[in-house]
């Protein structure tokens, strides 16, 4: 099994570097170069736009069964090719092989869900006098420019493609330059399952060049972005000039509320596993832990001991619980968060250091007594670190949880049903986990509120975001 030669895909053709600029793709566990990624130039992007325009005209006419067959076929191929695809995803992103395999299954599951759901894009017939007809129909929005980040190298591209393709849109997908082979594998599965040329282009490039070029074009009718709130705001402004539809999946800073009456053992285990996942580089990763006074000390002790036991190493190695961070920016950022918290009077209970001098490994870290003025209590850390703070009352913790401009995921741990109801109503977020951190599923909308973005991916709501409404009236 080898890492593939990296290419762009435009109008049914795989294009290798040739005279194009290139970008080195690095294995974050070793620092070794995996491959040279061709970067699209302006001519490539113009060609991709023309192809997406043409591809949309073809694909919008395809029946729901044809679209569904391609998505279901791609899901089958992804499952058949799981070993190779997951290994390459671990090589380029760092997370463990068990995680990349699970991620691949999530992507296949989403394609299967949309293969079936494509047949249920119903419209309405309005009540009118005899002889009159008024219909409400839903049509694909048009060519989509989609930007996916590196943290889920298989599933993020899958999310950017599943709903648009199910509804009859064409797509120009720009995944992150850090993890291109995984995105190539997803696109290849769709092509092998019969996706016509021009319906899906895959480009890599200098992100700002690509997004400015694509979003300036009237051919693109929708922007779909997953990434940081800062970049999301920049892209929203670019999309405004041509009034494009938008789906924005942006950063979060998930509050975790641990009540005195939680099941301590289960809570510790659930949160430790969620935090170790992808070294904390997950938009719904639990990050701000508010722990009620009665259980605070016992929780912090048990949680710190649990994450300190995790085996950190190359994600390809057997028995590893957490891989490296995906790129050198992340350990630098985490060190900055920790130093700032300590300056504000917080304590490092466990971890706090890089591991080794090769790759981007960092210890699972717990910071206690973090004041609300510390940067880590205000900005998403995106790494294997949590900050804890004690609380007394329900009202006080709700105020803390909702204090930030973000609202993606929020979690609460309690064995009291009434507390669970009240806290799920009170949290200003798009997704609530009660005694669980597992929330993503093909049939369930995934998305945030406030500055965490708008619009949902997954579920029927993901299809709604790719459709426009037309009313037709006839006498
Ligand atoms: P970043 O803000 O530079 O980039 C985030 C993503 O946006 C990357 O995939 C990048 O390729 C892309 N991007 C950046 N500038 C772009 C542009 N002008 N046009 C199009 N795409 C562009 O940050 P980073 O260092 O790569 O990641 C760290 C931060 O990003 C984290 O703090 C986290 O908040 C956020 N992030 C969020 C998610 C998520 O799932 N919501 C995923 C990855 C990263």
Short mmCIF file of C-alpha atoms and ligand atoms in Angstrom, two decimals:
data_model
loop_
_atom_site.label_atom_id
_atom_site.label_comp_id
_atom_site.label_asym_id
_atom_site.label_seq_id
_atom_site.Cartn_x
_atom_site.Cartn_y
_atom_site.Cartn_z
CA UNK A 1 0.00 0.00 0.00
CA UNK A 2 1.48 3.33 -0.99
CA UNK A 3 0.50 6.95 -0.61
CA UNK A 4 -0.97 8.02 -3.99
CA UNK A 5 0.35 10.58 -6.47
CA UNK A 6 -1.61 13.73 -5.67
CA UNK A 7 -3.81 15.29 -8.34
CA UNK A 8 -6.59 17.74 -9.07
CA UNK A 9 -9.81 16.53 -10.69
CA UNK A 10 -11.53 18.82 -13.20
CA UNK A 11 -14.15 17.96 -15.80
CA UNK A 12 -13.62 14.22 -15.54
CA UNK A 13 -9.80 14.38 -15.75
CA UNK A 14 -7.21 13.75 -13.03
CA UNK A 15 -4.49 16.43 -13.45
CA UNK A 16 -0.99 15.98 -12.05
CA UNK A 17 1.42 18.74 -11.04
CA UNK A 18 3.09 19.44 -14.41
CA UNK A 19 4.20 23.07 -14.29
CA UNK A 20 1.85 23.99 -11.44
CA UNK A 21 3.05 25.21 -8.04
CA UNK A 22 3.12 22.46 -5.42
CA UNK A 23 2.69 22.10 -1.66
CA UNK A 24 4.43 19.47 0.49
CA UNK A 25 2.11 17.13 2.38
CA UNK A 26 3.65 16.15 5.72
CA UNK A 27 3.07 13.15 7.99
CA UNK A 28 2.41 14.83 11.35
CA UNK A 29 3.69 11.79 13.26
CA UNK A 30 7.17 11.89 11.69
CA UNK A 31 7.56 15.22 9.90
CA UNK A 32 8.36 13.24 6.70
CA UNK A 33 7.10 14.41 3.31
CA UNK A 34 4.34 12.19 1.94
CA UNK A 35 3.83 13.84 -1.44
CA UNK A 36 3.76 16.98 -3.56
CA UNK A 37 0.30 18.43 -4.03
CA UNK A 38 -0.43 20.40 -7.24
CA UNK A 39 -2.02 23.78 -6.58
CA UNK A 40 -4.68 25.05 -8.97
CA UNK A 41 -3.96 28.28 -10.86
CA UNK A 42 -6.50 30.77 -12.21
CA UNK A 43 -6.88 28.84 -15.50
CA UNK A 44 -7.61 25.61 -13.56
CA UNK A 45 -10.25 27.40 -11.49
CA UNK A 46 -11.90 28.87 -14.62
CA UNK A 47 -11.97 25.40 -16.11
CA UNK A 48 -13.46 24.03 -12.88
CA UNK A 49 -16.18 26.71 -12.97
CA UNK A 50 -17.06 25.95 -16.59
CA UNK A 51 -17.16 22.22 -15.82
CA UNK A 52 -19.37 22.75 -12.75
CA UNK A 53 -21.75 24.85 -14.84
CA UNK A 54 -21.97 22.09 -17.45
CA UNK A 55 -22.08 19.34 -14.81
CA UNK A 56 -25.01 21.00 -13.07
CA UNK A 57 -27.08 20.97 -16.28
CA UNK A 58 -26.47 17.22 -16.60
CA UNK A 59 -26.93 16.24 -12.97
CA UNK A 60 -30.04 18.27 -12.20
CA UNK A 61 -31.83 16.21 -14.88
CA UNK A 62 -30.75 12.88 -13.36
CA UNK A 63 -33.51 10.98 -11.58
CA UNK A 64 -33.46 10.54 -7.82
CA UNK A 65 -32.77 6.84 -8.44
CA UNK A 66 -29.69 7.62 -10.56
CA UNK A 67 -28.32 10.01 -7.95
CA UNK A 68 -29.07 7.55 -5.19
CA UNK A 69 -27.36 4.72 -7.08
CA UNK A 70 -24.15 6.74 -7.37
CA UNK A 71 -24.13 7.62 -3.66
CA UNK A 72 -24.95 4.05 -2.60
CA UNK A 73 -22.32 2.67 -4.99
CA UNK A 74 -19.70 5.07 -3.63
CA UNK A 75 -20.56 4.02 -0.07
CA UNK A 76 -20.01 0.37 -1.02
CA UNK A 77 -16.65 1.17 -2.65
CA UNK A 78 -15.52 3.21 0.35
CA UNK A 79 -16.25 0.24 2.63
CA UNK A 80 -14.40 -2.14 0.26
CA UNK A 81 -11.38 0.19 0.16
CA UNK A 82 -11.47 1.04 3.87
CA UNK A 83 -8.04 -0.35 4.78
CA UNK A 84 -6.13 1.68 2.18
CA UNK A 85 -8.14 4.87 2.58
CA UNK A 86 -8.00 4.83 6.38
CA UNK A 87 -4.25 4.21 6.38
CA UNK A 88 -3.61 7.17 4.08
CA UNK A 89 -5.90 9.36 6.19
CA UNK A 90 -3.91 8.44 9.32
CA UNK A 91 -0.65 9.11 7.47
CA UNK A 92 -1.69 12.62 6.46
CA UNK A 93 -3.83 13.72 9.42
CA UNK A 94 -2.37 11.76 12.34
CA UNK A 95 -5.45 10.36 14.12
CA UNK A 96 -5.42 6.66 14.97
CA UNK A 97 -6.30 4.00 12.43
CA UNK A 98 -9.35 3.00 14.50
CA UNK A 99 -10.57 6.60 14.23
CA UNK A 100 -10.00 6.92 10.46
CA UNK A 101 -11.83 3.62 9.92
CA UNK A 102 -14.76 4.87 11.98
CA UNK A 103 -14.68 8.15 10.09
CA UNK A 104 -14.83 6.29 6.76
CA UNK A 105 -17.85 4.31 7.97
CA UNK A 106 -19.52 7.60 8.94
CA UNK A 107 -18.95 8.96 5.43
CA UNK A 108 -20.31 5.76 3.83
CA UNK A 109 -23.32 5.89 6.18
CA UNK A 110 -24.05 9.46 5.16
CA UNK A 111 -23.91 8.58 1.44
CA UNK A 112 -26.28 5.67 2.08
CA UNK A 113 -28.70 7.88 4.01
CA UNK A 114 -28.75 10.47 1.22
CA UNK A 115 -29.06 7.75 -1.46
CA UNK A 116 -32.43 6.92 0.09
CA UNK A 117 -33.39 10.45 1.10
CA UNK A 118 -32.87 11.76 -2.47
CA UNK A 119 -36.27 10.20 -3.30
CA UNK A 120 -38.06 12.23 -0.63
CA UNK A 121 -37.56 15.81 -1.82
CA UNK A 122 -41.30 16.38 -1.86
CA UNK A 123 -43.04 19.61 -2.82
CA UNK A 124 -46.67 20.65 -2.11
CA UNK A 125 -49.93 21.05 -4.00
CA UNK A 126 -51.85 24.04 -2.63
CA UNK A 127 -55.64 24.06 -2.11
CA UNK A 128 -57.17 26.02 -5.02
CA UNK A 129 -60.58 26.21 -6.76
CA UNK A 130 -61.32 23.51 -9.36
CA UNK A 131 -59.38 24.12 -12.57
CA UNK A 132 -56.57 25.97 -10.86
CA UNK A 133 -53.23 24.42 -9.89
CA UNK A 134 -50.66 25.87 -7.55
CA UNK A 135 -47.53 23.86 -6.83
CA UNK A 136 -44.52 24.41 -4.65
CA UNK A 137 -41.48 22.58 -6.01
CA UNK A 138 -37.93 22.37 -4.74
CA UNK A 139 -35.00 22.56 -7.12
CA UNK A 140 -31.23 22.19 -6.68
CA UNK A 141 -29.60 25.52 -5.82
CA UNK A 142 -26.87 25.12 -8.46
CA UNK A 143 -23.08 24.71 -8.46
CA UNK A 144 -21.66 24.70 -4.92
CA UNK A 145 -18.20 25.91 -3.86
CA UNK A 146 -17.31 23.79 -0.84
CA UNK A 147 -14.33 24.21 1.51
CA UNK A 148 -13.50 21.39 3.92
CA UNK A 149 -10.90 21.41 6.72
CA UNK A 150 -8.27 18.83 7.58
CA UNK A 151 -9.61 17.45 10.88
CA UNK A 152 -11.92 14.85 9.29
CA UNK A 153 -10.13 14.26 5.99
CA UNK A 154 -12.66 11.64 4.77
CA UNK A 155 -15.93 12.69 6.40
CA UNK A 156 -15.63 16.45 5.81
CA UNK A 157 -15.34 16.02 2.02
CA UNK A 158 -18.18 13.47 2.29
CA UNK A 159 -20.37 16.03 4.05
CA UNK A 160 -19.56 18.65 1.43
CA UNK A 161 -20.53 16.26 -1.40
CA UNK A 162 -23.37 14.05 -0.08
CA UNK A 163 -26.24 16.52 0.14
CA UNK A 164 -25.37 18.58 -2.98
CA UNK A 165 -25.06 15.43 -5.11
CA UNK A 166 -28.29 13.95 -3.70
CA UNK A 167 -30.20 17.10 -4.66
CA UNK A 168 -28.75 17.47 -8.17
CA UNK A 169 -26.13 20.17 -7.60
CA UNK A 170 -22.61 20.13 -8.99
CA UNK A 171 -19.67 20.88 -6.69
CA UNK A 172 -16.20 22.38 -6.73
CA UNK A 173 -14.63 20.96 -3.59
CA UNK A 174 -11.49 22.43 -2.05
CA UNK A 175 -10.45 20.24 0.86
CA UNK A 176 -7.56 21.20 3.12
CA UNK A 177 -4.12 21.00 1.53
CA UNK A 178 -2.90 19.06 4.60
CA UNK A 179 -4.94 15.93 3.82
CA UNK A 180 -5.59 15.60 0.08
CA UNK A 181 -5.32 11.82 -0.51
CA UNK A 182 -8.40 11.11 1.61
CA UNK A 183 -10.51 13.58 -0.38
CA UNK A 184 -9.20 12.09 -3.62
CA UNK A 185 -10.35 8.65 -2.45
CA UNK A 186 -13.87 9.91 -1.72
CA UNK A 187 -14.12 11.55 -5.15
CA UNK A 188 -12.68 8.44 -6.85
CA UNK A 189 -15.35 6.26 -5.19
CA UNK A 190 -18.09 8.55 -6.55
CA UNK A 191 -16.57 8.50 -10.06
CA UNK A 192 -16.20 4.71 -9.99
CA UNK A 193 -19.85 4.49 -8.93
CA UNK A 194 -20.86 6.37 -12.10
CA UNK A 195 -20.81 10.09 -11.29
CA UNK A 196 -20.72 11.85 -14.69
CA UNK A 197 -17.74 14.11 -15.59
CA UNK A 198 -18.08 17.73 -14.53
CA UNK A 199 -20.43 17.08 -11.59
CA UNK A 200 -17.63 17.05 -9.01
CA UNK A 201 -14.32 18.92 -9.33
CA UNK A 202 -11.59 18.59 -6.72
CA UNK A 203 -9.14 21.47 -6.44
CA UNK A 204 -6.36 22.38 -4.06
CA UNK A 205 -4.56 25.69 -3.97
CA UNK A 206 -3.67 28.75 -1.97
CA UNK A 207 -6.92 28.94 0.07
CA UNK A 208 -7.48 32.68 -0.24
CA UNK A 209 -6.79 32.65 -4.01
CA UNK A 210 -9.20 29.77 -4.58
CA UNK A 211 -12.01 31.13 -2.43
CA UNK A 212 -11.78 34.65 -3.90
CA UNK A 213 -11.79 33.28 -7.46
CA UNK A 214 -14.68 30.87 -6.99
CA UNK A 215 -16.85 33.13 -4.85
CA UNK A 216 -16.53 36.04 -7.31
CA UNK A 217 -18.12 33.89 -10.02
CA UNK A 218 -21.88 34.08 -10.63
CA UNK A 219 -21.73 30.41 -11.67
CA UNK A 220 -21.37 29.41 -8.02
CA UNK A 221 -24.78 29.61 -6.31
CA UNK A 222 -23.84 28.33 -2.87
CA UNK A 223 -20.92 28.52 -0.44
CA UNK A 224 -20.44 25.67 2.01
CA UNK A 225 -17.61 26.12 4.51
CA UNK A 226 -16.34 24.25 7.54
CA UNK A 227 -13.51 25.87 9.49
CA UNK A 228 -12.76 28.72 11.83
CA UNK A 229 -15.18 31.57 12.55
CA UNK A 230 -12.59 34.12 11.39
CA UNK A 231 -12.24 32.56 7.94
CA UNK A 232 -16.00 31.92 7.81
CA UNK A 233 -16.78 35.62 8.25
CA UNK A 234 -14.30 36.51 5.50
CA UNK A 235 -15.91 34.04 3.08
CA UNK A 236 -19.44 35.18 3.96
CA UNK A 237 -18.48 38.69 2.89
CA UNK A 238 -17.09 37.41 -0.40
CA UNK A 239 -20.29 35.42 -1.01
CA UNK A 240 -22.51 38.43 -0.29
CA UNK A 241 -21.58 40.25 -3.51
CA UNK A 242 -23.41 37.68 -5.63
CA UNK A 243 -25.98 36.81 -2.93
CA UNK A 244 -25.01 33.16 -2.65
CA UNK A 245 -26.72 30.71 -0.32
CA UNK A 246 -24.45 29.68 2.56
CA UNK A 247 -23.92 26.84 5.00
CA UNK A 248 -21.34 27.76 7.63
CA UNK A 249 -20.01 25.15 10.08
CA UNK A 250 -17.65 27.19 12.23
CA UNK A 251 -15.77 26.90 15.48
CA UNK A 252 -17.28 26.14 18.86
CA UNK A 253 -16.07 26.10 22.45
CA UNK A 254 -18.24 23.40 23.95
CA UNK A 255 -19.27 23.93 27.57
CA UNK A 256 -19.44 20.73 29.62
CA UNK A 257 -21.58 20.97 32.74
CA UNK A 258 -20.90 18.28 35.30
CA UNK A 259 -23.58 18.32 38.01
CA UNK A 260 -23.10 16.91 41.51
CA UNK A 261 -25.57 14.12 40.76
CA UNK A 262 -23.77 12.73 37.69
CA UNK A 263 -22.58 9.16 37.43
CA UNK A 264 -18.95 10.09 38.06
CA UNK A 265 -17.28 7.01 36.62
CA UNK A 266 -19.27 7.07 33.36
CA UNK A 267 -18.88 10.85 33.03
CA UNK A 268 -15.10 10.67 33.36
CA UNK A 269 -14.80 7.84 30.83
CA UNK A 270 -17.16 9.47 28.29
CA UNK A 271 -15.40 12.82 28.46
CA UNK A 272 -11.89 11.34 28.36
CA UNK A 273 -12.64 9.33 25.22
CA UNK A 274 -14.27 12.36 23.58
CA UNK A 275 -11.33 14.61 24.41
CA UNK A 276 -8.66 12.18 23.18
CA UNK A 277 -10.51 11.81 19.86
CA UNK A 278 -8.39 13.34 17.10
CA UNK A 279 -6.20 14.97 19.79
CA UNK A 280 -9.05 17.36 20.58
CA UNK A 281 -9.10 18.79 17.04
CA UNK A 282 -12.85 18.42 16.70
CA UNK A 283 -15.29 21.33 16.48
CA UNK A 284 -17.58 19.66 19.06
CA UNK A 285 -14.75 18.56 21.35
CA UNK A 286 -15.58 19.12 25.04
CA UNK A 287 -13.43 22.08 26.09
CA UNK A 288 -14.75 24.23 28.99
CA UNK A 289 -15.55 22.00 31.96
CA UNK A 290 -17.80 23.61 34.58
CA UNK A 291 -17.93 21.20 37.51
CA UNK A 292 -20.32 21.59 40.46
CA UNK A 293 -18.59 22.08 43.81
CA UNK A 294 -19.78 18.82 45.43
CA UNK A 295 -18.07 16.66 42.80
CA UNK A 296 -15.36 19.05 41.55
CA UNK A 297 -12.27 17.66 43.29
CA UNK A 298 -13.19 14.01 42.72
CA UNK A 299 -13.99 14.68 39.06
CA UNK A 300 -10.78 16.61 38.34
CA UNK A 301 -8.65 13.91 40.01
CA UNK A 302 -10.32 11.00 38.21
CA UNK A 303 -10.41 12.76 34.81
CA UNK A 304 -6.75 13.89 35.03
CA UNK A 305 -5.58 10.40 35.98
CA UNK A 306 -7.62 8.88 33.16
CA UNK A 307 -6.27 11.08 30.34
CA UNK A 308 -2.71 10.87 31.72
CA UNK A 309 -2.89 7.07 31.18
CA UNK A 310 -3.63 7.48 27.44
CA UNK A 311 -0.96 6.14 25.09
CA UNK A 312 0.07 8.90 22.68
CA UNK A 313 1.92 7.89 19.51
CA UNK A 314 1.89 7.29 15.76
CA UNK A 315 -1.73 6.59 14.81
CA UNK A 316 -0.64 3.58 12.73
CA UNK A 317 0.70 1.78 15.80
CA UNK A 318 -1.41 -0.78 17.62
CA UNK A 319 -2.65 0.27 21.07
CA UNK A 320 -2.23 4.03 20.55
CA UNK A 321 -5.14 6.06 22.01
CA UNK A 322 -4.22 9.48 20.62
CA UNK A 323 -2.15 10.50 17.61
CA UNK A 324 -0.20 13.71 16.97
CA UNK A 325 -1.78 17.07 16.25
CA UNK A 326 -2.33 17.59 12.53
CA UNK A 327 0.12 20.43 11.84
CA UNK A 328 2.79 22.51 13.60
CA UNK A 329 0.34 25.41 14.15
CA UNK A 330 -1.63 23.42 16.72
CA UNK A 331 1.05 22.57 19.36
CA UNK A 332 2.26 26.18 19.09
CA UNK A 333 -1.29 27.39 19.75
CA UNK A 334 -1.83 25.00 22.68
CA UNK A 335 1.41 26.13 24.33
CA UNK A 336 0.17 29.72 24.03
CA UNK A 337 -3.17 28.85 25.68
CA UNK A 338 -1.45 27.08 28.58
CA UNK A 339 1.07 29.88 29.22
CA UNK A 340 -1.73 32.46 29.19
CA UNK A 341 -3.89 30.41 31.60
CA UNK A 342 -1.01 29.99 34.05
CA UNK A 343 -0.35 33.74 33.85
CA UNK A 344 -4.01 34.22 34.85
CA UNK A 345 -3.58 32.03 37.95
CA UNK A 346 -4.72 28.65 36.60
CA UNK A 347 -2.81 25.44 37.43
CA UNK A 348 -1.64 22.64 35.14
CA UNK A 349 -2.98 19.49 36.79
CA UNK A 350 -1.57 17.06 34.19
CA UNK A 351 0.24 17.32 30.85
CA UNK A 352 1.15 20.72 29.50
CA UNK A 353 4.15 19.66 27.38
CA UNK A 354 5.03 18.58 23.86
CA UNK A 355 6.17 14.97 23.50
CA UNK A 356 9.43 14.12 21.68
CA UNK A 357 11.23 16.21 19.10
CA UNK A 358 9.72 14.65 15.99
CA UNK A 359 6.13 15.11 14.81
CA UNK A 360 3.50 17.27 16.54
CA UNK A 361 2.70 15.29 19.69
CA UNK A 362 1.25 16.93 22.80
CA UNK A 363 0.31 15.54 26.21
CA UNK A 364 -3.37 15.35 27.16
CA UNK A 365 -3.63 18.36 29.43
CA UNK A 366 -5.91 19.49 32.25
CA UNK A 367 -5.86 23.08 33.48
CA UNK A 368 -7.76 23.77 36.72
CA UNK A 369 -9.20 26.91 38.29
CA UNK A 370 -9.13 28.77 34.98
CA UNK A 371 -10.65 32.25 35.47
CA UNK A 372 -13.12 33.48 32.84
CA UNK A 373 -10.52 36.07 31.80
CA UNK A 374 -8.04 33.38 30.62
CA UNK A 375 -7.90 33.05 26.84
CA UNK A 376 -8.66 29.31 27.03
CA UNK A 377 -12.09 30.10 28.58
CA UNK A 378 -12.90 32.37 25.63
CA UNK A 379 -11.26 30.95 22.49
CA UNK A 380 -11.54 27.45 21.07
CA UNK A 381 -8.29 25.61 21.93
CA UNK A 382 -8.63 22.88 19.23
CA UNK A 383 -6.24 20.50 20.96
CA UNK A 384 -6.02 17.86 23.72
CA UNK A 385 -6.51 20.36 26.51
CA UNK A 386 -9.44 21.13 28.81
CA UNK A 387 -9.87 23.92 31.32
CA UNK A 388 -11.97 23.37 34.43
CA UNK A 389 -13.74 25.80 36.75
CA UNK A 390 -16.02 25.07 39.73
CA UNK A 391 -19.66 26.33 39.92
CA UNK A 392 -22.35 26.48 42.61
CA UNK A 393 -25.80 27.02 41.05
CA UNK A 394 -27.72 26.14 37.89
CA UNK A 395 -28.29 29.79 36.95
CA UNK A 396 -24.64 30.68 37.44
CA UNK A 397 -23.42 27.87 35.18
CA UNK A 398 -25.97 28.67 32.45
CA UNK A 399 -24.66 32.22 32.39
CA UNK A 400 -21.08 30.97 32.03
CA UNK A 401 -21.99 28.41 29.36
CA UNK A 402 -23.85 30.97 27.21
CA UNK A 403 -21.38 33.80 27.80
CA UNK A 404 -19.41 33.35 24.55
CA UNK A 405 -20.44 34.26 21.00
CA UNK A 406 -20.16 30.56 20.00
CA UNK A 407 -22.95 27.99 20.10
CA UNK A 408 -22.07 24.68 18.48
CA UNK A 409 -22.21 21.78 20.98
CA UNK A 410 -22.97 21.79 24.72
CA UNK A 411 -22.90 18.88 27.16
CA UNK A 412 -24.39 18.16 30.54
CA UNK A 413 -23.94 15.20 32.88
CA UNK A 414 -26.66 14.52 35.44
CA UNK A 415 -28.79 11.59 36.60
CA UNK A 416 -31.72 13.95 37.30
CA UNK A 417 -34.23 14.02 34.43
CA UNK A 418 -35.62 17.44 35.34
CA UNK A 419 -32.14 19.00 35.44
CA UNK A 420 -31.44 17.38 32.05
CA UNK A 421 -34.60 18.95 30.56
CA UNK A 422 -33.88 22.37 32.01
CA UNK A 423 -30.25 22.49 30.91
CA UNK A 424 -31.01 21.29 27.36
CA UNK A 425 -33.55 24.12 27.05
CA UNK A 426 -31.15 26.68 28.51
CA UNK A 427 -28.04 26.04 26.43
CA UNK A 428 -27.66 28.37 23.41
CA UNK A 429 -26.17 25.78 21.07
CA UNK A 430 -27.09 23.81 17.95
CA UNK A 431 -26.48 20.39 19.53
CA UNK A 432 -26.88 19.15 23.10
CA UNK A 433 -25.39 15.95 24.53
CA UNK A 434 -26.92 14.72 27.80
CA UNK A 435 -24.69 12.09 29.43
CA UNK A 436 -23.15 11.54 26.00
CA UNK A 437 -20.84 13.27 23.54
CA UNK A 438 -21.99 11.21 20.53
CA UNK A 439 -24.21 13.48 18.47
CA UNK A 440 -23.17 13.19 14.81
CA UNK A 441 -25.32 10.76 12.80
CA UNK A 442 -26.39 10.69 9.13
CA UNK A 443 -30.03 11.37 10.03
CA UNK A 444 -29.41 14.15 12.56
CA UNK A 445 -28.74 17.80 11.68
CA UNK A 446 -25.22 18.96 12.55
CA UNK A 447 -24.64 22.68 12.94
CA UNK A 448 -24.43 25.63 15.27
CA UNK A 449 -25.99 28.95 16.22
CA UNK A 450 -24.55 32.41 16.95
CA UNK A 451 -20.99 32.77 15.60
CA UNK A 452 -20.67 29.00 15.24
CA UNK A 453 -22.48 29.40 11.95
CA UNK A 454 -25.81 28.68 10.33
CA UNK A 455 -27.45 25.97 8.28
CA UNK A 456 -27.09 22.27 8.98
CA UNK A 457 -25.29 19.39 7.39
CA UNK A 458 -26.56 15.79 7.64
CA UNK A 459 -30.19 14.78 8.06
CA UNK A 460 -33.00 16.03 5.80
CA UNK A 461 -31.94 19.54 6.89
CA UNK A 462 -28.68 19.07 4.95
CA UNK A 463 -30.72 18.55 1.77
CA UNK A 464 -32.92 21.58 2.49
CA UNK A 465 -29.76 23.69 2.48
CA UNK A 466 -29.04 22.67 -1.14
CA UNK A 467 -32.54 23.36 -2.48
CA UNK A 468 -34.37 26.49 -3.60
CA UNK A 469 -38.12 26.86 -3.68
CA UNK A 470 -40.26 27.69 -6.72
CA UNK A 471 -44.03 28.18 -6.74
CA UNK A 472 -45.90 27.47 -9.97
CA UNK A 473 -49.46 28.78 -10.50
CA UNK A 474 -51.73 27.82 -13.39
CA UNK A 475 -55.32 28.56 -14.39
P1 LIG B 1 -7.51 28.47 9.69
O1 LIG B 1 -8.51 29.38 10.26
O2 LIG B 1 -6.32 29.02 8.99
O3 LIG B 1 -8.19 27.47 8.65
C1 LIG B 1 -9.35 26.74 8.93
C2 LIG B 1 -9.74 26.03 7.63
O4 LIG B 1 -10.12 27.00 6.66
C3 LIG B 1 -8.59 25.26 6.97
O5 LIG B 1 -9.10 24.07 6.45
C4 LIG B 1 -8.09 26.16 5.86
O6 LIG B 1 -7.57 25.43 4.75
C5 LIG B 1 -9.34 26.91 5.47
N1 LIG B 1 -9.08 28.26 5.00
C6 LIG B 1 -8.27 29.18 5.56
N2 LIG B 1 -8.32 30.34 4.87
C7 LIG B 1 -9.18 30.14 3.84
C8 LIG B 1 -9.66 30.95 2.78
N3 LIG B 1 -9.30 32.24 2.65
N4 LIG B 1 -10.52 30.41 1.90
C9 LIG B 1 -10.93 29.13 2.04
N5 LIG B 1 -10.52 28.32 3.01
C10 LIG B 1 -9.66 28.81 3.92
O7 LIG B 1 -7.05 27.56 10.88
P2 LIG B 1 -6.24 26.21 10.98
O8 LIG B 1 -4.96 26.48 11.68
O9 LIG B 1 -6.20 25.40 9.74
O10 LIG B 1 -7.25 25.49 11.96
C11 LIG B 1 -7.39 25.94 13.29
C12 LIG B 1 -8.70 26.60 13.57
O11 LIG B 1 -9.66 26.30 12.59
C13 LIG B 1 -9.20 26.04 14.87
O12 LIG B 1 -8.98 26.95 15.88
C14 LIG B 1 -10.66 25.78 14.64
O13 LIG B 1 -11.44 26.80 15.21
C15 LIG B 1 -10.88 25.87 13.17
N6 LIG B 1 -11.28 24.61 12.57
C16 LIG B 1 -12.59 24.28 12.70
C17 LIG B 1 -13.03 23.11 12.14
C18 LIG B 1 -14.46 22.69 12.27
O14 LIG B 1 -14.76 21.53 12.13
N7 LIG B 1 -15.39 23.63 12.49
C19 LIG B 1 -12.15 22.28 11.47
C20 LIG B 1 -10.82 22.66 11.35
C21 LIG B 1 -10.40 23.85 11.88
#
